[in-house]
mmCIF file with all atom_site columns, C-alpha atoms and ligand atoms in Angstrom:
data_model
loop_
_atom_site.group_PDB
_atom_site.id
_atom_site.type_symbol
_atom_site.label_atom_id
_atom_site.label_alt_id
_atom_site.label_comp_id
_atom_site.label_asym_id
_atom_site.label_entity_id
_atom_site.label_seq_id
_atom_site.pdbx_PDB_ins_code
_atom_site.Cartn_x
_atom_site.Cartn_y
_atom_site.Cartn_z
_atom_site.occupancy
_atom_site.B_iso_or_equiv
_atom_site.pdbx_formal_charge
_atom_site.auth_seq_id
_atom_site.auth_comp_id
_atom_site.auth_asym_id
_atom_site.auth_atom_id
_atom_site.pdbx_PDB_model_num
ATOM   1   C  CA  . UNK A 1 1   ? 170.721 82.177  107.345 1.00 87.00 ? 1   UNK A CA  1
ATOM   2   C  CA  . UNK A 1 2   ? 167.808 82.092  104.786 1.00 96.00 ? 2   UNK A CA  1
ATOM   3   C  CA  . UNK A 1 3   ? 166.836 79.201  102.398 1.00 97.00 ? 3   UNK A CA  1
ATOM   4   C  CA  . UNK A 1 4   ? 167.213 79.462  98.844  1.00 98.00 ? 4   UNK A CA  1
ATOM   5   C  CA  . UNK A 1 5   ? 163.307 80.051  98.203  1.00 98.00 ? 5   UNK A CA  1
ATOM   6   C  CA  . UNK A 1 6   ? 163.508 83.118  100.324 1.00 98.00 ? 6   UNK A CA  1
ATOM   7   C  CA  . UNK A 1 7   ? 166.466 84.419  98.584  1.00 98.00 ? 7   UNK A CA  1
ATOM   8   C  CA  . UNK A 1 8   ? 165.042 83.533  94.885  1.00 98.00 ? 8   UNK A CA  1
ATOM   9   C  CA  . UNK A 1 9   ? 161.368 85.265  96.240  1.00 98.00 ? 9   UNK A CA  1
ATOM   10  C  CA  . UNK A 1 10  ? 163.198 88.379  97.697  1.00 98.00 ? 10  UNK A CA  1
ATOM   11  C  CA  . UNK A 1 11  ? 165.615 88.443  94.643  1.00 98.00 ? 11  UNK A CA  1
ATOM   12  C  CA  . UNK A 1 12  ? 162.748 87.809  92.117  1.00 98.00 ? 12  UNK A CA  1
ATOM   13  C  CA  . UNK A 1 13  ? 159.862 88.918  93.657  1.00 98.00 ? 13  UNK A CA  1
ATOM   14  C  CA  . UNK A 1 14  ? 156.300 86.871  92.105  1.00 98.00 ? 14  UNK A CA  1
ATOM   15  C  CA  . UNK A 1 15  ? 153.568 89.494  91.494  1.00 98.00 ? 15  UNK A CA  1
ATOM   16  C  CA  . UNK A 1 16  ? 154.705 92.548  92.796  1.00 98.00 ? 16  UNK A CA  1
ATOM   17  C  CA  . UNK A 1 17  ? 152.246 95.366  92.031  1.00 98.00 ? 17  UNK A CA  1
ATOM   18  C  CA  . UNK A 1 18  ? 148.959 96.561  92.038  1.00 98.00 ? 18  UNK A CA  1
ATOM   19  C  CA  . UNK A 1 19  ? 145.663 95.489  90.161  1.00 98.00 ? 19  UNK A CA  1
ATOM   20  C  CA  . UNK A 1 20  ? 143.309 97.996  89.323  1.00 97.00 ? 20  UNK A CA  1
ATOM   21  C  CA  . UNK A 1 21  ? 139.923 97.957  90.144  1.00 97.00 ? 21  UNK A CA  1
ATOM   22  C  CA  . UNK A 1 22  ? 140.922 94.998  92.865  1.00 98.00 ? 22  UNK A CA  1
ATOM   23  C  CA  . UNK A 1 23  ? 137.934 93.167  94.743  1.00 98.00 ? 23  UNK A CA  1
ATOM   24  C  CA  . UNK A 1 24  ? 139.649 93.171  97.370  1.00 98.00 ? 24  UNK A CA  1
ATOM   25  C  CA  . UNK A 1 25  ? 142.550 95.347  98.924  1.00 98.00 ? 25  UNK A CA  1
ATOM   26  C  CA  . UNK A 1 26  ? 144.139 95.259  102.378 1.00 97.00 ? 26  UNK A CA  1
ATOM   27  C  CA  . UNK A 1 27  ? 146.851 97.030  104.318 1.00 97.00 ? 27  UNK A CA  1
ATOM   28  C  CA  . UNK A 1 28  ? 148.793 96.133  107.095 1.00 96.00 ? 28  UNK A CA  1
ATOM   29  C  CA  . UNK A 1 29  ? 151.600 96.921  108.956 1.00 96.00 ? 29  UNK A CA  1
ATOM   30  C  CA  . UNK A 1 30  ? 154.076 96.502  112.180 1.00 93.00 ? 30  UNK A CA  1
ATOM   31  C  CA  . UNK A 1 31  ? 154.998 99.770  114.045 1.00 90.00 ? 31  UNK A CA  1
ATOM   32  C  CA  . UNK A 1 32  ? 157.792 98.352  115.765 1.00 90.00 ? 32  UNK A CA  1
ATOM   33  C  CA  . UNK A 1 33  ? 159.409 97.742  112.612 1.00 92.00 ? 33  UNK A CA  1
ATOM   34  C  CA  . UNK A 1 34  ? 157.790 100.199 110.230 1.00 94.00 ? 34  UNK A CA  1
ATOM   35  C  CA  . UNK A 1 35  ? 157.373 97.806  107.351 1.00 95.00 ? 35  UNK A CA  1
ATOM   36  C  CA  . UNK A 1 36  ? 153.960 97.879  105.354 1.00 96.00 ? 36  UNK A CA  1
ATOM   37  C  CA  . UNK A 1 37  ? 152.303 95.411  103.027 1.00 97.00 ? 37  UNK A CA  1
ATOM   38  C  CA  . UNK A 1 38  ? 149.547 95.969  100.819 1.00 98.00 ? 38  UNK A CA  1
ATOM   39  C  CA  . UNK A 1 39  ? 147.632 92.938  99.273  1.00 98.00 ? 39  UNK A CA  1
ATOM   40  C  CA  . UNK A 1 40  ? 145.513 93.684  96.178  1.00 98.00 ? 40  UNK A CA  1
ATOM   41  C  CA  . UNK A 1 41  ? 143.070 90.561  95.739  1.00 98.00 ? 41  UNK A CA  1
ATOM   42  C  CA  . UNK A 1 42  ? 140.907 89.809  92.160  1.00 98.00 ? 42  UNK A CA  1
ATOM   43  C  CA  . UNK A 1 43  ? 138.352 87.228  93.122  1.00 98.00 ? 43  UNK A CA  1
ATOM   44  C  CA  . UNK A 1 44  ? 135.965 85.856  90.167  1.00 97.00 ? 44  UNK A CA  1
ATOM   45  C  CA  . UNK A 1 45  ? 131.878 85.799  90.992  1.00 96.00 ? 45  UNK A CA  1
ATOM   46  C  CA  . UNK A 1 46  ? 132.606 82.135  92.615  1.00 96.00 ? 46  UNK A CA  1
ATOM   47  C  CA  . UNK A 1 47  ? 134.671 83.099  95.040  1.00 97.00 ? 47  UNK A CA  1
ATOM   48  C  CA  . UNK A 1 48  ? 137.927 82.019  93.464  1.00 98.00 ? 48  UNK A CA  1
ATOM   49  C  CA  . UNK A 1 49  ? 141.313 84.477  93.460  1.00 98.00 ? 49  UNK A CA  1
ATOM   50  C  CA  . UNK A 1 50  ? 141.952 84.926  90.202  1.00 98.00 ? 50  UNK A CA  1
ATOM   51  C  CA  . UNK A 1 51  ? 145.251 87.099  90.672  1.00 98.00 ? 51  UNK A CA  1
ATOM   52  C  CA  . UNK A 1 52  ? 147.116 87.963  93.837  1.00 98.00 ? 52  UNK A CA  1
ATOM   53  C  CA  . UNK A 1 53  ? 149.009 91.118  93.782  1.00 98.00 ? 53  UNK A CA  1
ATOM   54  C  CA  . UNK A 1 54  ? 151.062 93.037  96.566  1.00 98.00 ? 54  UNK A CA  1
ATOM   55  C  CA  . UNK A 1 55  ? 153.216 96.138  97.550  1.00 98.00 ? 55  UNK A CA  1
ATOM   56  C  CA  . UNK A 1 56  ? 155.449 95.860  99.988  1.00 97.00 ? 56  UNK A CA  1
ATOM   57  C  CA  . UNK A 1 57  ? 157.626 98.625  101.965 1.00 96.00 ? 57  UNK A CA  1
ATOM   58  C  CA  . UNK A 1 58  ? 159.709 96.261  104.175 1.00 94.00 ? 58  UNK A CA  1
ATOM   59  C  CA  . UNK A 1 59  ? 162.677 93.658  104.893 1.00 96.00 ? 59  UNK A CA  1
ATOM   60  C  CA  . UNK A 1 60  ? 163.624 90.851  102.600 1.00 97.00 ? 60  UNK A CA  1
ATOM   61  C  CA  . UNK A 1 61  ? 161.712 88.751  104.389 1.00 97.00 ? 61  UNK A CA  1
ATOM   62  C  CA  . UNK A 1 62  ? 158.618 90.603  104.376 1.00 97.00 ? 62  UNK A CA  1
ATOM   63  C  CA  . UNK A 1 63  ? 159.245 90.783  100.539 1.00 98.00 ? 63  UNK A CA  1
ATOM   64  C  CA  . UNK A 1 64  ? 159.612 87.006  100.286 1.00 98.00 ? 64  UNK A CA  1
ATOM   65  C  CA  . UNK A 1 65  ? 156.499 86.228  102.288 1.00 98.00 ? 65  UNK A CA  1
ATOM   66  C  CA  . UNK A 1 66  ? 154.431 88.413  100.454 1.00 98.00 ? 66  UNK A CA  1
ATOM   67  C  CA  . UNK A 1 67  ? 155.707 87.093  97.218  1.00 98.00 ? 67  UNK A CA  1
ATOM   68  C  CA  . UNK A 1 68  ? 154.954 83.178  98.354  1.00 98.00 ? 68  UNK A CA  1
ATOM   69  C  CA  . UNK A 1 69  ? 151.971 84.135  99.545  1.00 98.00 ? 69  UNK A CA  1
ATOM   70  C  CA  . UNK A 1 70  ? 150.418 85.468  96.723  1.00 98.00 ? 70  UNK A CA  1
ATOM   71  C  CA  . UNK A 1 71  ? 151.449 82.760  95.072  1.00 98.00 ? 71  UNK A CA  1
ATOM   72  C  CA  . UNK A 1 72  ? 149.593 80.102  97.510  1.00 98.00 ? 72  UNK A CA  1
ATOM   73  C  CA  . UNK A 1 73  ? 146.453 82.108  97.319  1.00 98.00 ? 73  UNK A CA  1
ATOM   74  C  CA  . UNK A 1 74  ? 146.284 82.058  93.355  1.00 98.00 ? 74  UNK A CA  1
ATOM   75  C  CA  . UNK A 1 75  ? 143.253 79.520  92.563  1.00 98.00 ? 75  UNK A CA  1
ATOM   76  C  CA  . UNK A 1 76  ? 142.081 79.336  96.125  1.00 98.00 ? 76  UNK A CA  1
ATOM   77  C  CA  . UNK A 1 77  ? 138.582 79.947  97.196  1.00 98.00 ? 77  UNK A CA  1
ATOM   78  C  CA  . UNK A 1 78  ? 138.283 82.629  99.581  1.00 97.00 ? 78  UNK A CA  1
ATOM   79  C  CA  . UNK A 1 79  ? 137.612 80.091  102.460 1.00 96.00 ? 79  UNK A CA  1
ATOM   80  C  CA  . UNK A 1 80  ? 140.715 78.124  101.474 1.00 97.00 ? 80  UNK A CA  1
ATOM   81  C  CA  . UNK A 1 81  ? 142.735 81.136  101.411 1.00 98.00 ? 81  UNK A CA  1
ATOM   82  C  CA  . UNK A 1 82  ? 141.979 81.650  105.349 1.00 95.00 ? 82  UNK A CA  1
ATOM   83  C  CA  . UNK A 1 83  ? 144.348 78.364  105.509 1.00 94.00 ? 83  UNK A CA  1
ATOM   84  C  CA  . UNK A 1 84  ? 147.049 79.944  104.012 1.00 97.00 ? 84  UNK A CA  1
ATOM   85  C  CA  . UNK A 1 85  ? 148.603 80.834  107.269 1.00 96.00 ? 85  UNK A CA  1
ATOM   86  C  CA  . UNK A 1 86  ? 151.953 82.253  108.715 1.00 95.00 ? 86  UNK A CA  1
ATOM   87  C  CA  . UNK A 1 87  ? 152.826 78.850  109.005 1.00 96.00 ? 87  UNK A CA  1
ATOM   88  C  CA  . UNK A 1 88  ? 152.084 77.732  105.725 1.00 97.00 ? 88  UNK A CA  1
ATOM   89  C  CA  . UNK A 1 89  ? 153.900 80.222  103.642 1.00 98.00 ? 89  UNK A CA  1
ATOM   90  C  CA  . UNK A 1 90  ? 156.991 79.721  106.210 1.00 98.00 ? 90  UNK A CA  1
ATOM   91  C  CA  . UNK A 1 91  ? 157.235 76.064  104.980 1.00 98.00 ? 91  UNK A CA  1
ATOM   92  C  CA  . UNK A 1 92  ? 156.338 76.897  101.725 1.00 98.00 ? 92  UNK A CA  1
ATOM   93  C  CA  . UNK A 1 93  ? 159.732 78.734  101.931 1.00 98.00 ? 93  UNK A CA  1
ATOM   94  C  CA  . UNK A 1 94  ? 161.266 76.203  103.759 1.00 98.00 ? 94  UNK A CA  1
ATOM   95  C  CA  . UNK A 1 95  ? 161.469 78.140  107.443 1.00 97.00 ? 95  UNK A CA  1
ATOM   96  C  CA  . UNK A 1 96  ? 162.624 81.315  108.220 1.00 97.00 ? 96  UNK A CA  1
ATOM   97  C  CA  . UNK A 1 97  ? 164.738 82.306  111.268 1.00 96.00 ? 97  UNK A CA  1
ATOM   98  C  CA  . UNK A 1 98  ? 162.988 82.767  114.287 1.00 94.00 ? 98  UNK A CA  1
ATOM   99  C  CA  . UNK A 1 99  ? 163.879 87.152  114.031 1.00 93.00 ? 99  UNK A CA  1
ATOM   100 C  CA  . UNK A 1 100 ? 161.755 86.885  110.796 1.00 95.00 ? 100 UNK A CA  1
ATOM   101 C  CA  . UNK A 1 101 ? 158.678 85.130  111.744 1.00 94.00 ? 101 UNK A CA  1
ATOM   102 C  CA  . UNK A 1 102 ? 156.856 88.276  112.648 1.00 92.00 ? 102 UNK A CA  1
ATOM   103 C  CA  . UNK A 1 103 ? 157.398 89.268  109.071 1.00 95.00 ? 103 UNK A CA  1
ATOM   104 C  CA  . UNK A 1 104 ? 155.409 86.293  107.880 1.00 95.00 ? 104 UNK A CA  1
ATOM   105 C  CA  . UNK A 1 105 ? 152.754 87.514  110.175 1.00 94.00 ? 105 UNK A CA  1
ATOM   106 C  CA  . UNK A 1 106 ? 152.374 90.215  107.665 1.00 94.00 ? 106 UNK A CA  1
ATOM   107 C  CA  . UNK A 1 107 ? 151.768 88.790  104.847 1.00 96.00 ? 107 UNK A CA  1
ATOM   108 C  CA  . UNK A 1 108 ? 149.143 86.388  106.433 1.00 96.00 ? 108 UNK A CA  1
ATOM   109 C  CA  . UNK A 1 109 ? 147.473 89.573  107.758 1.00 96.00 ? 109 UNK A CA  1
ATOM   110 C  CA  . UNK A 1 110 ? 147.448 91.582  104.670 1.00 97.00 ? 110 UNK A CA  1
ATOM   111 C  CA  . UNK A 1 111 ? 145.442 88.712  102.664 1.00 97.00 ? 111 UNK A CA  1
ATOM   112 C  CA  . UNK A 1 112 ? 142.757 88.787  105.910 1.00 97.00 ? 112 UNK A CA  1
ATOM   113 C  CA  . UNK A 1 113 ? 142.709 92.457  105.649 1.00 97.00 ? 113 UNK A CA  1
ATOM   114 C  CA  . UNK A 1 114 ? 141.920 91.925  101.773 1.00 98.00 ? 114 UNK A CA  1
ATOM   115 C  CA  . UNK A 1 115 ? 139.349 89.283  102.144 1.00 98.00 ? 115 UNK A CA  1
ATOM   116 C  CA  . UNK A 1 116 ? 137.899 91.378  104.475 1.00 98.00 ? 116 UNK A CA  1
ATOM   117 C  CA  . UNK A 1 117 ? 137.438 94.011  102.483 1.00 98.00 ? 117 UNK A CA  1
ATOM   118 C  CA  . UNK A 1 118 ? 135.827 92.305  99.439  1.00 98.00 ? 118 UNK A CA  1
ATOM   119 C  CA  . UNK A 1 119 ? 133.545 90.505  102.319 1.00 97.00 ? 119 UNK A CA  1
ATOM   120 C  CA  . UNK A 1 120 ? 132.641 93.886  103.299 1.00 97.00 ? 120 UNK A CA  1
ATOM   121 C  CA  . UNK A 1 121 ? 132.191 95.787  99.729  1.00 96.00 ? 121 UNK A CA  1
ATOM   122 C  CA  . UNK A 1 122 ? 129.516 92.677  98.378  1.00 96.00 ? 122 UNK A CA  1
ATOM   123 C  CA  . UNK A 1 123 ? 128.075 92.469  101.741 1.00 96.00 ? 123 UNK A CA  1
ATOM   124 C  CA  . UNK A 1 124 ? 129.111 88.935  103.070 1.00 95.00 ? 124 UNK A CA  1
ATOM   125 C  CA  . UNK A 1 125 ? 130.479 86.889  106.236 1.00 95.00 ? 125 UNK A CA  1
ATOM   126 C  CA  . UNK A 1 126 ? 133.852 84.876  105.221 1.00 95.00 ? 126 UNK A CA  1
ATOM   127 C  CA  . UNK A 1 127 ? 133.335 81.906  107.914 1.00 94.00 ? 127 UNK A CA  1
ATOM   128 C  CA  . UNK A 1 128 ? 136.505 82.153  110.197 1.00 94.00 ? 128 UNK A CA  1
ATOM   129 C  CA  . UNK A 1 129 ? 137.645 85.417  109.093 1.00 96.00 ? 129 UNK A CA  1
ATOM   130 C  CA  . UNK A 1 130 ? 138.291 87.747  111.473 1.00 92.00 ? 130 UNK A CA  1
ATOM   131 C  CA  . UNK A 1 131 ? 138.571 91.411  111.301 1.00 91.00 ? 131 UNK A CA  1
ATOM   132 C  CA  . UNK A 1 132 ? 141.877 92.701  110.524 1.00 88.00 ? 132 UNK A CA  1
ATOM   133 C  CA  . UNK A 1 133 ? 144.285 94.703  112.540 1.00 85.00 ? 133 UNK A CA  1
ATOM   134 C  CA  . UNK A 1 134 ? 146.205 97.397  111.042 1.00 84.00 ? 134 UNK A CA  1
ATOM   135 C  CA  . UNK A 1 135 ? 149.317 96.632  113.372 1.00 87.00 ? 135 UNK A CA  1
ATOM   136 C  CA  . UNK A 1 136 ? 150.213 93.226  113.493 1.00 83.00 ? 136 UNK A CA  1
ATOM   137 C  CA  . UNK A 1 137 ? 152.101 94.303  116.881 1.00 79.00 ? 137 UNK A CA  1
ATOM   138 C  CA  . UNK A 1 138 ? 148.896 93.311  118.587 1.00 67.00 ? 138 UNK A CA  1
ATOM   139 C  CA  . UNK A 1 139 ? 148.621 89.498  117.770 1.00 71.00 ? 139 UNK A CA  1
ATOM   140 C  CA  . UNK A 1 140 ? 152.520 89.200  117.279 1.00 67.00 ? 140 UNK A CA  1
ATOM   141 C  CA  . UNK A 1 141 ? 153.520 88.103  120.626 1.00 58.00 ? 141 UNK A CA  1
ATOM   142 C  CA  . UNK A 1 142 ? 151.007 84.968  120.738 1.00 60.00 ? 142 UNK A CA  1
ATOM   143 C  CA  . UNK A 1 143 ? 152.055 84.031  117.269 1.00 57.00 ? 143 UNK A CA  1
ATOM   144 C  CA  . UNK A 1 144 ? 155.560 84.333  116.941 1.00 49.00 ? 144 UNK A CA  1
ATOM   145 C  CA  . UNK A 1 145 ? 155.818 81.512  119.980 1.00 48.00 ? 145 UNK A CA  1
ATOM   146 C  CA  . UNK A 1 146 ? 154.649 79.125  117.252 1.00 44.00 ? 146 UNK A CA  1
HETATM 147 FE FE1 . FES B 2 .   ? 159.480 94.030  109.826 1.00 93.29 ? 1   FES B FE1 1
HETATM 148 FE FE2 . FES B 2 .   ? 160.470 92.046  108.442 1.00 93.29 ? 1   FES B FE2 1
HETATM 149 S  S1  . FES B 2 .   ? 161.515 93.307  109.858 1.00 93.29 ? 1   FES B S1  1
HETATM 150 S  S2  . FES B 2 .   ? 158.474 92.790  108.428 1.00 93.29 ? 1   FES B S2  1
#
């Protein structure tokens, strides 16, 4: 039922934690399911994510996603880490099934909420970034058709 990169990313979860002092932390979560996933977010004075960290209270797949995508947003520049979509850390984990997608949603969420919240604390507009819900519930059902 799930690919081998989920099960190595859930088994062996890539920077699972906190950072202190983070430039940029965001939380998000999906009342229907009552999983939670923090994204911690250390972003140098050009713009680029130094370190991606996350805490996650969820499924394996929740666990998985966050772990890819903290992994896609390492190096990125905030604006290319708006691209790092559901989508995007799906195939970087080659699919999920369609019952998990939502949990994907979460982890694209949670690195909005955290850019959002470094935007916010140096007072600046990330083009394209919109502002975060705390329950994914709300944009689920127009994503998870995708
Ligand atoms: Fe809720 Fe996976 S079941 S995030």
């Amino acid at each position: 039922m799930y690919s081998e990169k989920v099960m190595d990313h859930f088994k062996n979860p890539r920077n699972m934690g906190e950072i202190e002092g983070a430039k940029g932390v965001g939380t998000v979560g999906n009342a229907k399911c009552g999983d939670i996933m923090r994204m911690y977010l250390d972003i140098d004075e050009n713009g680029v994510i130094k370190e991606a960290k996350f805490k996650t209270f969820g499924c394996g797949a929740a666990i998985a996603t966050s772990s890819m995508a903290t992994e896609l947003v390492t190096g990125k520049t905030v604006q290319d880490a708006l691209k790092v979509t559901n989508r995007a850390v799906m195939e970087a984990l080659d699919g999920l099934p369609p019952v998990k997608v939502h949990c994907s949603l979460l982890a694209e969420e949670a690195i909005h909420a955290a850019l959002w919240d470094y935007a916010k604390k140096n007072g600046i507009v990330i083009e394209g970034l919109k502002e975060p819900v705390e329950d994914i519930e709300e944009i689920e059902a127009n994503k998870s058709e995708i």
